[in-house]
CSV table of C-alpha atoms in Angstrom, one decimal:
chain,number,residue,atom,x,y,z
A,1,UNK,CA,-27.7,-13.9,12.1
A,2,UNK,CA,-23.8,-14.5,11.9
A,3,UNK,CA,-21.1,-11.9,11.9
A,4,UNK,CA,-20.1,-13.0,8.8
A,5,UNK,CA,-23.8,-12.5,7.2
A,6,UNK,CA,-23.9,-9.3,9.2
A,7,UNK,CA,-21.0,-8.0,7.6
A,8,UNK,CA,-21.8,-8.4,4.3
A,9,UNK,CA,-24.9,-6.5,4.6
A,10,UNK,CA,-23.4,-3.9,5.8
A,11,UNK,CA,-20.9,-3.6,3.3
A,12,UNK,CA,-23.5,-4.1,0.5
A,13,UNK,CA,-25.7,-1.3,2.4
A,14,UNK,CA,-22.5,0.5,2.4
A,15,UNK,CA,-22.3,0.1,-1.3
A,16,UNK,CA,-25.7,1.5,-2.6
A,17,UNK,CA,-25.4,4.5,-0.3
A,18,UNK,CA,-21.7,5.2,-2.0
A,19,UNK,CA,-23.2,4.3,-5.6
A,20,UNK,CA,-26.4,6.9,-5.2
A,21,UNK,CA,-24.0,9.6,-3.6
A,22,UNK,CA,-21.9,9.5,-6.8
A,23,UNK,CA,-24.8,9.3,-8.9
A,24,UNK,CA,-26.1,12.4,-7.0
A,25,UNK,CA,-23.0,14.2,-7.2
A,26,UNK,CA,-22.9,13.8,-11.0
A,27,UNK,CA,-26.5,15.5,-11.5
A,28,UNK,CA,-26.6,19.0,-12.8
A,29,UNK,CA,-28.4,21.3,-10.4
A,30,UNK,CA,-31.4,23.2,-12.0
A,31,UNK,CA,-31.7,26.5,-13.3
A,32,UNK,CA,-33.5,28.7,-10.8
A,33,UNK,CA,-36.0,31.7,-12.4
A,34,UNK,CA,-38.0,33.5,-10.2
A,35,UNK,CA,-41.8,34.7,-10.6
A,36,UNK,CA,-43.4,37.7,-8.3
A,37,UNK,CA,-46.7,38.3,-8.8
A,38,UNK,CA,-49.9,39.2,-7.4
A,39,UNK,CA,-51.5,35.7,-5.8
A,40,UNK,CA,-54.0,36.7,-3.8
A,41,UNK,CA,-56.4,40.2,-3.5
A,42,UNK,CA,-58.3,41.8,-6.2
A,43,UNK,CA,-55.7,41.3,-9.1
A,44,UNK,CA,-55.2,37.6,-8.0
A,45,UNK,CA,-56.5,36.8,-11.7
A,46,UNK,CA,-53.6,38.7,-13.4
A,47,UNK,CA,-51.1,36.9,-11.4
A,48,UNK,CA,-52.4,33.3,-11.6
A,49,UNK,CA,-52.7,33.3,-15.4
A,50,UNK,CA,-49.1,34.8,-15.5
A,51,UNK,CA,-48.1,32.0,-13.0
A,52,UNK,CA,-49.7,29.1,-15.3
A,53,UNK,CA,-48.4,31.1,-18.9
A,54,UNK,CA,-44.7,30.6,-17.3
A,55,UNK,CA,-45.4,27.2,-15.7
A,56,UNK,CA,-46.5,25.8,-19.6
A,57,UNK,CA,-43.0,27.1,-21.1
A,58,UNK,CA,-41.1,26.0,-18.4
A,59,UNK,CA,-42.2,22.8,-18.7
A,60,UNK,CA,-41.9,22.8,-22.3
A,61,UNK,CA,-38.4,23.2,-22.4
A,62,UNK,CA,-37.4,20.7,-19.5
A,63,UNK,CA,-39.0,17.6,-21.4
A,64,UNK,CA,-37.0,19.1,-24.0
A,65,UNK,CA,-34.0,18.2,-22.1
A,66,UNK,CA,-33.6,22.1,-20.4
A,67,UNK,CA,-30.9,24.2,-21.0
A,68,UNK,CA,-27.7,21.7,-22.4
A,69,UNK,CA,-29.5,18.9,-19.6
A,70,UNK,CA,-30.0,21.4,-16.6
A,71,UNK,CA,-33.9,21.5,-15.7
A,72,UNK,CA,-35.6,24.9,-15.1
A,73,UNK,CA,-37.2,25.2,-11.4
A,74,UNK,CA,-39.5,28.0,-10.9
A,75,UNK,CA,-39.7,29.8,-7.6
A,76,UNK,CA,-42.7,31.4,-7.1
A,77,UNK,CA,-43.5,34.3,-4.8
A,78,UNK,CA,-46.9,36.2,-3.7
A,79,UNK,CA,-46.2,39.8,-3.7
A,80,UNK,CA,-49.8,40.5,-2.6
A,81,UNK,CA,-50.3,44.0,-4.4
A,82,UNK,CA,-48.5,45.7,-2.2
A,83,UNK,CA,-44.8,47.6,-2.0
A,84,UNK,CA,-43.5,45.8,1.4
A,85,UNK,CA,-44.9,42.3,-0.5
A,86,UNK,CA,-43.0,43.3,-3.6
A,87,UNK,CA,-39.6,44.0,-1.7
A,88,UNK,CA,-40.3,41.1,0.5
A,89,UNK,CA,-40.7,38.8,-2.3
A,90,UNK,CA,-37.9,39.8,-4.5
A,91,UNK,CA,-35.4,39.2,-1.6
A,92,UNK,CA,-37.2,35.9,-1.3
A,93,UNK,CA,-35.9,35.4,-4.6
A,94,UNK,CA,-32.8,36.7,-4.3
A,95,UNK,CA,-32.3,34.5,-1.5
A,96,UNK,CA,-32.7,31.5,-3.4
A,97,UNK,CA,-30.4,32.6,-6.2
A,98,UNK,CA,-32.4,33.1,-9.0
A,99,UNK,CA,-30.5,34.0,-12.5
A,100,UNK,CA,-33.7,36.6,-13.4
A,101,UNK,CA,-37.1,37.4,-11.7
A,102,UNK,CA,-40.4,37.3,-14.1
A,103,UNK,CA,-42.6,40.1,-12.7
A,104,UNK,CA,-44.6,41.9,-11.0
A,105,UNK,CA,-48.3,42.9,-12.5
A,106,UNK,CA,-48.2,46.5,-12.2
A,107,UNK,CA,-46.0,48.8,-13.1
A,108,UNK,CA,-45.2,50.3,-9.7
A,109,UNK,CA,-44.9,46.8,-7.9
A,110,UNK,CA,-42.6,46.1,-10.8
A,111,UNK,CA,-40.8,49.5,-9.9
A,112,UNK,CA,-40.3,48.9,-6.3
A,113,UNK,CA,-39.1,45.3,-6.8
A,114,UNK,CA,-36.5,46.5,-9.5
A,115,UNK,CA,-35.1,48.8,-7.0
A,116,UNK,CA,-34.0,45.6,-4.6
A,117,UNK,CA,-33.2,43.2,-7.8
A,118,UNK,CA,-30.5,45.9,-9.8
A,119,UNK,CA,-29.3,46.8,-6.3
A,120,UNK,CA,-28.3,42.7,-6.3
A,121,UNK,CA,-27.3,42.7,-9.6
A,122,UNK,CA,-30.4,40.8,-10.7
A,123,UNK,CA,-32.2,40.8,-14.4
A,124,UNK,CA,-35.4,41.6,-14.4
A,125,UNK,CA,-38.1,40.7,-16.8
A,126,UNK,CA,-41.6,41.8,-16.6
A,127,UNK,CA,-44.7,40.2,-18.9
A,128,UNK,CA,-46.8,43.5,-18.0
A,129,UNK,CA,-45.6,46.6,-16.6
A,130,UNK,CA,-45.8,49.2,-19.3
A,131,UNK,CA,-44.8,52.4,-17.1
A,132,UNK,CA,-43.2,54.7,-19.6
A,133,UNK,CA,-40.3,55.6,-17.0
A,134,UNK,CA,-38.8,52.5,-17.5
A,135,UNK,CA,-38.1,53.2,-21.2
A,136,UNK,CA,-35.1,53.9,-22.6
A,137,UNK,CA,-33.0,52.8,-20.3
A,138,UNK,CA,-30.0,50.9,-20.6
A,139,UNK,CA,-30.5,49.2,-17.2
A,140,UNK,CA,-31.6,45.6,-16.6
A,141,UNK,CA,-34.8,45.4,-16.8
A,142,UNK,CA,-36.5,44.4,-19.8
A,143,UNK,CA,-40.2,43.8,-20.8
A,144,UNK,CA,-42.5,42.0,-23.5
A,145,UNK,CA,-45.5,44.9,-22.5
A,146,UNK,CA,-45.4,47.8,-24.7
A,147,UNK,CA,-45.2,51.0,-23.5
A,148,UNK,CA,-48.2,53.2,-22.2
A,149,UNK,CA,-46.4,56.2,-24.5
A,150,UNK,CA,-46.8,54.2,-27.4
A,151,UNK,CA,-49.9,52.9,-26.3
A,152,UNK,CA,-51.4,55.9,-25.0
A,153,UNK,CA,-50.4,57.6,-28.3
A,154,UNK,CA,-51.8,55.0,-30.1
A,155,UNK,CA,-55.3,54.8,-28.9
A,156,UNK,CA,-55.8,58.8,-28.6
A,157,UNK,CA,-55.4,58.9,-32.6
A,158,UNK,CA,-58.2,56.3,-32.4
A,159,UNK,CA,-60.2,58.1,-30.4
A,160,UNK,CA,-60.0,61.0,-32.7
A,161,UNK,CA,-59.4,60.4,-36.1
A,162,UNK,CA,-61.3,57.0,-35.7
A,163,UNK,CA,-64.5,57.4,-33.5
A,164,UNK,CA,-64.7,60.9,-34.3
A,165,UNK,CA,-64.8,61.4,-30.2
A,166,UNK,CA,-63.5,65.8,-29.8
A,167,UNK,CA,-64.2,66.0,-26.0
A,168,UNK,CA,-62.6,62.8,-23.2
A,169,UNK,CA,-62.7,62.4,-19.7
A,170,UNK,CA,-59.8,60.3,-17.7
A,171,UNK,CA,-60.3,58.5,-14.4
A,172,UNK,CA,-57.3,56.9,-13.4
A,173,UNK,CA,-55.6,54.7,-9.9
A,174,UNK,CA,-53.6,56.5,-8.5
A,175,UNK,CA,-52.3,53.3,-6.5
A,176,UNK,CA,-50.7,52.4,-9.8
A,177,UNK,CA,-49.0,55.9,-10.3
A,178,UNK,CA,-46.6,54.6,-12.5
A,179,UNK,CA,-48.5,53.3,-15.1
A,180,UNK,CA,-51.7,55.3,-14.7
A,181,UNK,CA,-50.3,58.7,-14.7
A,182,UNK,CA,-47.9,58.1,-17.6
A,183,UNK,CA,-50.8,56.5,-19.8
A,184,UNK,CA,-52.9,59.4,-18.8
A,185,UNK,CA,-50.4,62.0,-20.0
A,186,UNK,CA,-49.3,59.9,-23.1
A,187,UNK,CA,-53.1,60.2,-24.1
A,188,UNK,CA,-53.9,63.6,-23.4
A,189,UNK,CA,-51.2,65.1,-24.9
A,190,UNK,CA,-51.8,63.0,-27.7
A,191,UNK,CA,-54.9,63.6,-27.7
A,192,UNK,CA,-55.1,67.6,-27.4
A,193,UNK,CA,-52.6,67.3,-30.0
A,194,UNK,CA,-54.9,66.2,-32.5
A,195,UNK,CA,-57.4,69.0,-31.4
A,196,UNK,CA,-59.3,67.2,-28.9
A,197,UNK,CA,-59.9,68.5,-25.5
A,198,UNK,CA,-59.5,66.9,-22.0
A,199,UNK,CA,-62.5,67.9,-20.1
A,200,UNK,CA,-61.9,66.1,-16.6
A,201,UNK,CA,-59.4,64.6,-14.8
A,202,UNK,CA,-60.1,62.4,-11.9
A,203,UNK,CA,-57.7,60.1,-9.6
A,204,UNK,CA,-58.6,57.4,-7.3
A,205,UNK,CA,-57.5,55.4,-4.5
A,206,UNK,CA,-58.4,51.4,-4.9
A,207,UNK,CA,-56.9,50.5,-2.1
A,208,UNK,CA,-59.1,52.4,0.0
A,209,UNK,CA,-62.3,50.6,-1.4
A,210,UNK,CA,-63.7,54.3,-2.5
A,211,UNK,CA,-66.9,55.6,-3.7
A,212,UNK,CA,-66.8,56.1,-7.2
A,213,UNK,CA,-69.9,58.1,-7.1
A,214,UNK,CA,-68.2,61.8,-6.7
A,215,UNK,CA,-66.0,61.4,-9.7
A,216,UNK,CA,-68.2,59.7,-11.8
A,217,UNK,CA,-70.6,62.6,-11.3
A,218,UNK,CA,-68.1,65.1,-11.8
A,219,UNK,CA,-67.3,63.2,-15.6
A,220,UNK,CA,-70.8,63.8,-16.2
A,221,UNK,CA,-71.1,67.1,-15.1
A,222,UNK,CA,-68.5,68.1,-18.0
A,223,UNK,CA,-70.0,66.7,-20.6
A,224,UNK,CA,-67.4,64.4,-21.9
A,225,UNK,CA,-68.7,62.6,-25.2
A,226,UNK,CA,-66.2,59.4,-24.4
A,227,UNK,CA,-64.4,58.5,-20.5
A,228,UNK,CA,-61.3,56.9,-20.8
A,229,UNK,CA,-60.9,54.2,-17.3
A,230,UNK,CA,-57.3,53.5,-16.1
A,231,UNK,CA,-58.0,50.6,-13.4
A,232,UNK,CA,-57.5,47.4,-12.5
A,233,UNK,CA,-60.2,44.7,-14.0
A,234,UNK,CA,-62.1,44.7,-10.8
A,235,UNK,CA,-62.4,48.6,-10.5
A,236,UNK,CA,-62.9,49.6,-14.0
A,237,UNK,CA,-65.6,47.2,-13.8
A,238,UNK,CA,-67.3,49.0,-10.5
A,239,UNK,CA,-66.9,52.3,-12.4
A,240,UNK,CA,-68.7,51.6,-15.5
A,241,UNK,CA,-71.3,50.3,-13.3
A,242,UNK,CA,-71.5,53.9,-11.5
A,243,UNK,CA,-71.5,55.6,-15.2
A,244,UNK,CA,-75.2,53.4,-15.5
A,245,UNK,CA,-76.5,54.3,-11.9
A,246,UNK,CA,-76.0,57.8,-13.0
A,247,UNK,CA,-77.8,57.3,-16.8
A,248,UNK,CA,-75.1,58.7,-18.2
A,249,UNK,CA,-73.8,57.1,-21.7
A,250,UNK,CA,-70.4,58.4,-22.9
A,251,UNK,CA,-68.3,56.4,-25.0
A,252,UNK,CA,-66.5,53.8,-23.1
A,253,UNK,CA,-62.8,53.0,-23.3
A,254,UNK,CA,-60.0,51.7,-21.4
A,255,UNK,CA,-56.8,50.3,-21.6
A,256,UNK,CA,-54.9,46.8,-20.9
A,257,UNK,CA,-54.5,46.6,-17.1
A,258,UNK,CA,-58.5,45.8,-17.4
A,259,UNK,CA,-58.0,42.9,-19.9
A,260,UNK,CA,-58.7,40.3,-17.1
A,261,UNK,CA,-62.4,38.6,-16.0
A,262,UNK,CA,-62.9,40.1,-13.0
A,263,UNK,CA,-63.5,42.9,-15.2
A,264,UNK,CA,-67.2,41.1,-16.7
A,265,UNK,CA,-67.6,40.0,-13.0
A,266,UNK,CA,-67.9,43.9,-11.6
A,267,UNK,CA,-68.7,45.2,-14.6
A,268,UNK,CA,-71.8,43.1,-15.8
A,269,UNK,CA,-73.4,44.4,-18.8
A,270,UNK,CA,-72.3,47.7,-18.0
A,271,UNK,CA,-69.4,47.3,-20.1
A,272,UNK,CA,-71.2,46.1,-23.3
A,273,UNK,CA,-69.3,48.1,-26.0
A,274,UNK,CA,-66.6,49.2,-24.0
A,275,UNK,CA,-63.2,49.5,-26.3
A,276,UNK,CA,-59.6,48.4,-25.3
A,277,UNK,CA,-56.5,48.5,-26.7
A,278,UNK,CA,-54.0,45.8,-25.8
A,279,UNK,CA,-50.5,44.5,-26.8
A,280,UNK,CA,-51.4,41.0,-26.7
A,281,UNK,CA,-54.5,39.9,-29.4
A,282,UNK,CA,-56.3,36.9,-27.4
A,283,UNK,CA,-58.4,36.7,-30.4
A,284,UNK,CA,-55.7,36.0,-33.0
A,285,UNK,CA,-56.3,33.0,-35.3
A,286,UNK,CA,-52.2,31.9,-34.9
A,287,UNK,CA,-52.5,28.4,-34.9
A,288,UNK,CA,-49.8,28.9,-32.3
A,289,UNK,CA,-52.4,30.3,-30.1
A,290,UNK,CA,-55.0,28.2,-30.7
A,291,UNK,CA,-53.0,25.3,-29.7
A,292,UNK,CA,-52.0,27.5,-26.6
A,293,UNK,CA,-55.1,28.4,-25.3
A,294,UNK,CA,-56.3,24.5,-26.4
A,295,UNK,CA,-53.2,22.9,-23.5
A,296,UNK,CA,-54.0,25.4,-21.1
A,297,UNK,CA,-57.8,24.7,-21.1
A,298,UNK,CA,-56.6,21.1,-20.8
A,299,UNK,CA,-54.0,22.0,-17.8
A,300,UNK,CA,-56.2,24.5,-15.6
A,301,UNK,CA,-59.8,23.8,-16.7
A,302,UNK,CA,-60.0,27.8,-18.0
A,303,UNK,CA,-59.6,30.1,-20.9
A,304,UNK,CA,-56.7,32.2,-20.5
A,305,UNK,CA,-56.2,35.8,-20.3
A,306,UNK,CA,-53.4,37.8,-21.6
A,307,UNK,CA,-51.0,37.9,-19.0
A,308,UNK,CA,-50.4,33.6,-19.6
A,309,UNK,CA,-50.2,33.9,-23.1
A,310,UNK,CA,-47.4,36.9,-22.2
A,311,UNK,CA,-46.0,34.8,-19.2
A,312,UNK,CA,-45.5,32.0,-21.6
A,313,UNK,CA,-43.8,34.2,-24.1
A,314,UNK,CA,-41.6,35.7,-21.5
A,315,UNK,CA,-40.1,32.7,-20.2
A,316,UNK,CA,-39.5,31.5,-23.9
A,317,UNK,CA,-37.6,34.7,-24.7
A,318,UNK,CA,-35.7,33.9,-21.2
A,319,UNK,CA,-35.0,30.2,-21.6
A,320,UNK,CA,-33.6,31.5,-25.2
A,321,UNK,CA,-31.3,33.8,-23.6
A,322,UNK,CA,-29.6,31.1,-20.8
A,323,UNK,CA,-29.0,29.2,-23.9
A,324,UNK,CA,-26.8,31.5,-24.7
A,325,UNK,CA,-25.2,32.3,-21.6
A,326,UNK,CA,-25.1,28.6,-20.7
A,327,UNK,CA,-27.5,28.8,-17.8
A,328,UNK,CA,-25.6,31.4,-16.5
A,329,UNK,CA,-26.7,35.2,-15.3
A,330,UNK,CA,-23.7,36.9,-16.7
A,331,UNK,CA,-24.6,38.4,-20.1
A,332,UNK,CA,-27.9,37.7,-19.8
A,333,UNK,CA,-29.3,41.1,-20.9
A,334,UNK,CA,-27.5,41.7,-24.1
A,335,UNK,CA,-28.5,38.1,-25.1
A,336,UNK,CA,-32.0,38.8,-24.6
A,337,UNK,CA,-31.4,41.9,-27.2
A,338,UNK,CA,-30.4,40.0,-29.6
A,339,UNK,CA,-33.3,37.4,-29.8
A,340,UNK,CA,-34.2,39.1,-33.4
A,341,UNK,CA,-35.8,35.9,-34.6
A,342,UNK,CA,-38.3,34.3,-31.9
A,343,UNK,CA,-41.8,34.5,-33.2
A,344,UNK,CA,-44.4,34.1,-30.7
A,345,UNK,CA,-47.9,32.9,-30.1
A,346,UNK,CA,-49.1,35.7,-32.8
A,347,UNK,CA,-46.3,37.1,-34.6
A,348,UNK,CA,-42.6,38.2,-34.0
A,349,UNK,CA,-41.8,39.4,-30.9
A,350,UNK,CA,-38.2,41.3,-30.0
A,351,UNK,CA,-36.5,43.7,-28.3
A,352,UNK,CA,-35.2,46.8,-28.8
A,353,UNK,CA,-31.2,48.0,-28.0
A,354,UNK,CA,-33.1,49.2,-23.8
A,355,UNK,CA,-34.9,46.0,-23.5
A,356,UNK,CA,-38.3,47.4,-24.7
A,357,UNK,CA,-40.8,45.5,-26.7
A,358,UNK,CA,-41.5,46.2,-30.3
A,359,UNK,CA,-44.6,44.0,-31.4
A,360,UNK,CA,-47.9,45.3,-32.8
A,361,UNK,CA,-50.9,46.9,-31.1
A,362,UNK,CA,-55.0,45.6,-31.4
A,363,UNK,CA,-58.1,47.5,-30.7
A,364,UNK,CA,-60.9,44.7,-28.6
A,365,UNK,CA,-64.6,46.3,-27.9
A,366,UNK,CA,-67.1,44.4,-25.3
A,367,UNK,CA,-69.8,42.4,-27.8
A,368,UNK,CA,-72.0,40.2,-26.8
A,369,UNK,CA,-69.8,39.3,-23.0
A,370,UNK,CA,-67.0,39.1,-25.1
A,371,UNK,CA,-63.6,41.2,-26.0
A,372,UNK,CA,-63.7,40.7,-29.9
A,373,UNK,CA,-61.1,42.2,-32.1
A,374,UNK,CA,-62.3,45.3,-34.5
A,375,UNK,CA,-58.6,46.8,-35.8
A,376,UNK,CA,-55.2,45.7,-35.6
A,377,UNK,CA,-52.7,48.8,-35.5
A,378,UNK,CA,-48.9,48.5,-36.7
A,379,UNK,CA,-46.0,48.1,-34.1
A,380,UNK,CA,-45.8,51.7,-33.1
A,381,UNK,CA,-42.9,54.1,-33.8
């Protein structure tokens, strides 16, 4: 090859690499959110449907164009269900400047992982945690979960005025303090309230793979006409099956941290006529919904459980605010507040002046293998 050929090849070569820098250098970077969730372990199920619920509306809005051409990227991090995994994976995120972190499951990995995301000036938006310490606070953290006050409150003047039930007995995980404790005071204060009567209290350990047998016995032993389960799917499902071995029959409740399948896996037909109260209605006939769950069948070859239907609704609510804010973290709270309008997958779906949910309540009972609907309540008070 001649110099002269030589030359002009490397000039040309020369060219495209200058033309595709500037082209680069002219694309607008992407709009990091962050997502911490349980991956792996026992609530794995929880996590991965949360996980897929954001990945739909994220994807939604980018081949919408994204927010004013910038493209959403989702950083996703295991927190594995445990407090180290939950600070480990927020400064993960952190580290890979996200504008806002979607998470965690439960309320005290959500807790723990605040902690390191406010200390870094870092919003913080959670599909699920309902921990009643986090209300009322003007903070940044905000949540599409109602409360377990207002849920707990809610479900004990079922209990009572509804099934007629005088007499309840709580077992709750203690490895979820937050959220257990809270929605077991909420509900017996409630309930006593009323004129009911708490007649055992027991707390368990999950993480320590325990013998349900002792506290199941002691339920028994007081004669409690209903048992109210605080768990996770997987262990309120290995406690119902304990209330069988013992041939004991109380009235079965529990609340919407055991809205997930492992919960028919553990629980077999144990939990045939169990009753549930939730914040999100999977049963709803919202053609909004139905088209929902229709894409995500399509998408992940499952049905999906409430935390993707909140995911999804969460990361709408958030992609609503950057517009706002213009992709930018600054303001991002007080935008979020005043979303007034965005109705989701079943109905409207907003935010109060602390960044707490208002949206209505459902009552699901075990027929048949499946959670079907039997009352809607109103958005508590």
């Amino acid at each position: 090859m001649s110099k002269k050929i030589l030359n002009r090849y490397v000039w040309i070569v020369l060219f495209v690499i200058l033309f595709f820098g500037l082209s680069g250098c002219g694309a607008k970077s992407p709009i990091r959110i962050g997502l911490a969730a349980q991956l792996t372990g026992k609530q794995a199920d929880l996590g991965i449907h949360l996980r897929n619920g954001v990945e739909m509306a994220l994807e939604e809005i980018n081949a919408a164009g994204g927010i004013y051409g910038r493209h959403l990227e989702l950083i996703v991090e295991d927190d594995f269900g445990t407090p180290q995994g939950a600070i480990d994976a927020e400064n993960n995120l952190i580290d890979a400047d996200v504008v806002a972190v979607i998470g965690h499951i439960t309320s005290d990995q959500t807790i723990t992982g605040y902690q390191v995301a406010n200390s870094n000036g870092v919003l913080m938006f959670s599909a699920t945690a309902a921990a009643s310490e986090m209300t009322g606070i003007n903070d940044m953290f905000f949540r599409t979960a109602s409360s377990t006050d207002s849920m707990g409150r809610s479900f004990a003047d079922y209990v009572f005025s509804d099934r007629k039930i005088k007499s309840m007995a709580i077992i709750f995980d203690e490895d979820n303090k937050s959220f257990a404790e809270s929605w077991a005071n909420s509900f017996s204060n409630a309930f006593k309230k009323l004129g009911g009567k708490i007649v055992s209290t027991q707390k368990i350990y999950s993480s320590q793979y325990p013998d349900y047998s002792q506290p199941v016995q002691n339920m028994k032993t007081s004669l409690a006409e209903g048992v109210l389960l605080i768990a996770s799917p997987y262990d309120a499902g290995l406690i119902t099956q304990e209330i069988s071995l013992k041939n004991w029959t109380p009235e079965l409740f529990t609340t919407s941290w055991a809205q997930g399948d492992m919960l028919f896996q553990t629980g077999g037909n144990t939990i045939e006529s169990l009753e549930i109260i939730v914040f999100f209605n999977v049963n709803d006939q919202s053609p909004k919904l139905e088209e929902f769950k229709t894409d995500y069948q399509e998408l992940y070859g499952t049905t999906p459980i409430f935390t993707a239907m909140q995911g999804y609704e969460t990361m709408q609510l958030l992609a609503r605010a950057l517009e706002k804010t213009n992709g930018s973290a600054e303001n991002l709270g007080s935008e979020l507040i005043g979303i007034q309008d965005y109705i989701g997958l079943t109905g409207p779906v907003k935010l109060d002046a602390y960044g707490d949910v208002l949206r209505n309540l459902a009552i699901q009972k075990v027929i048949d293998g499946e959670f079907v609907t039997i009352r809607n309540l109103e958005m508590p008070q």
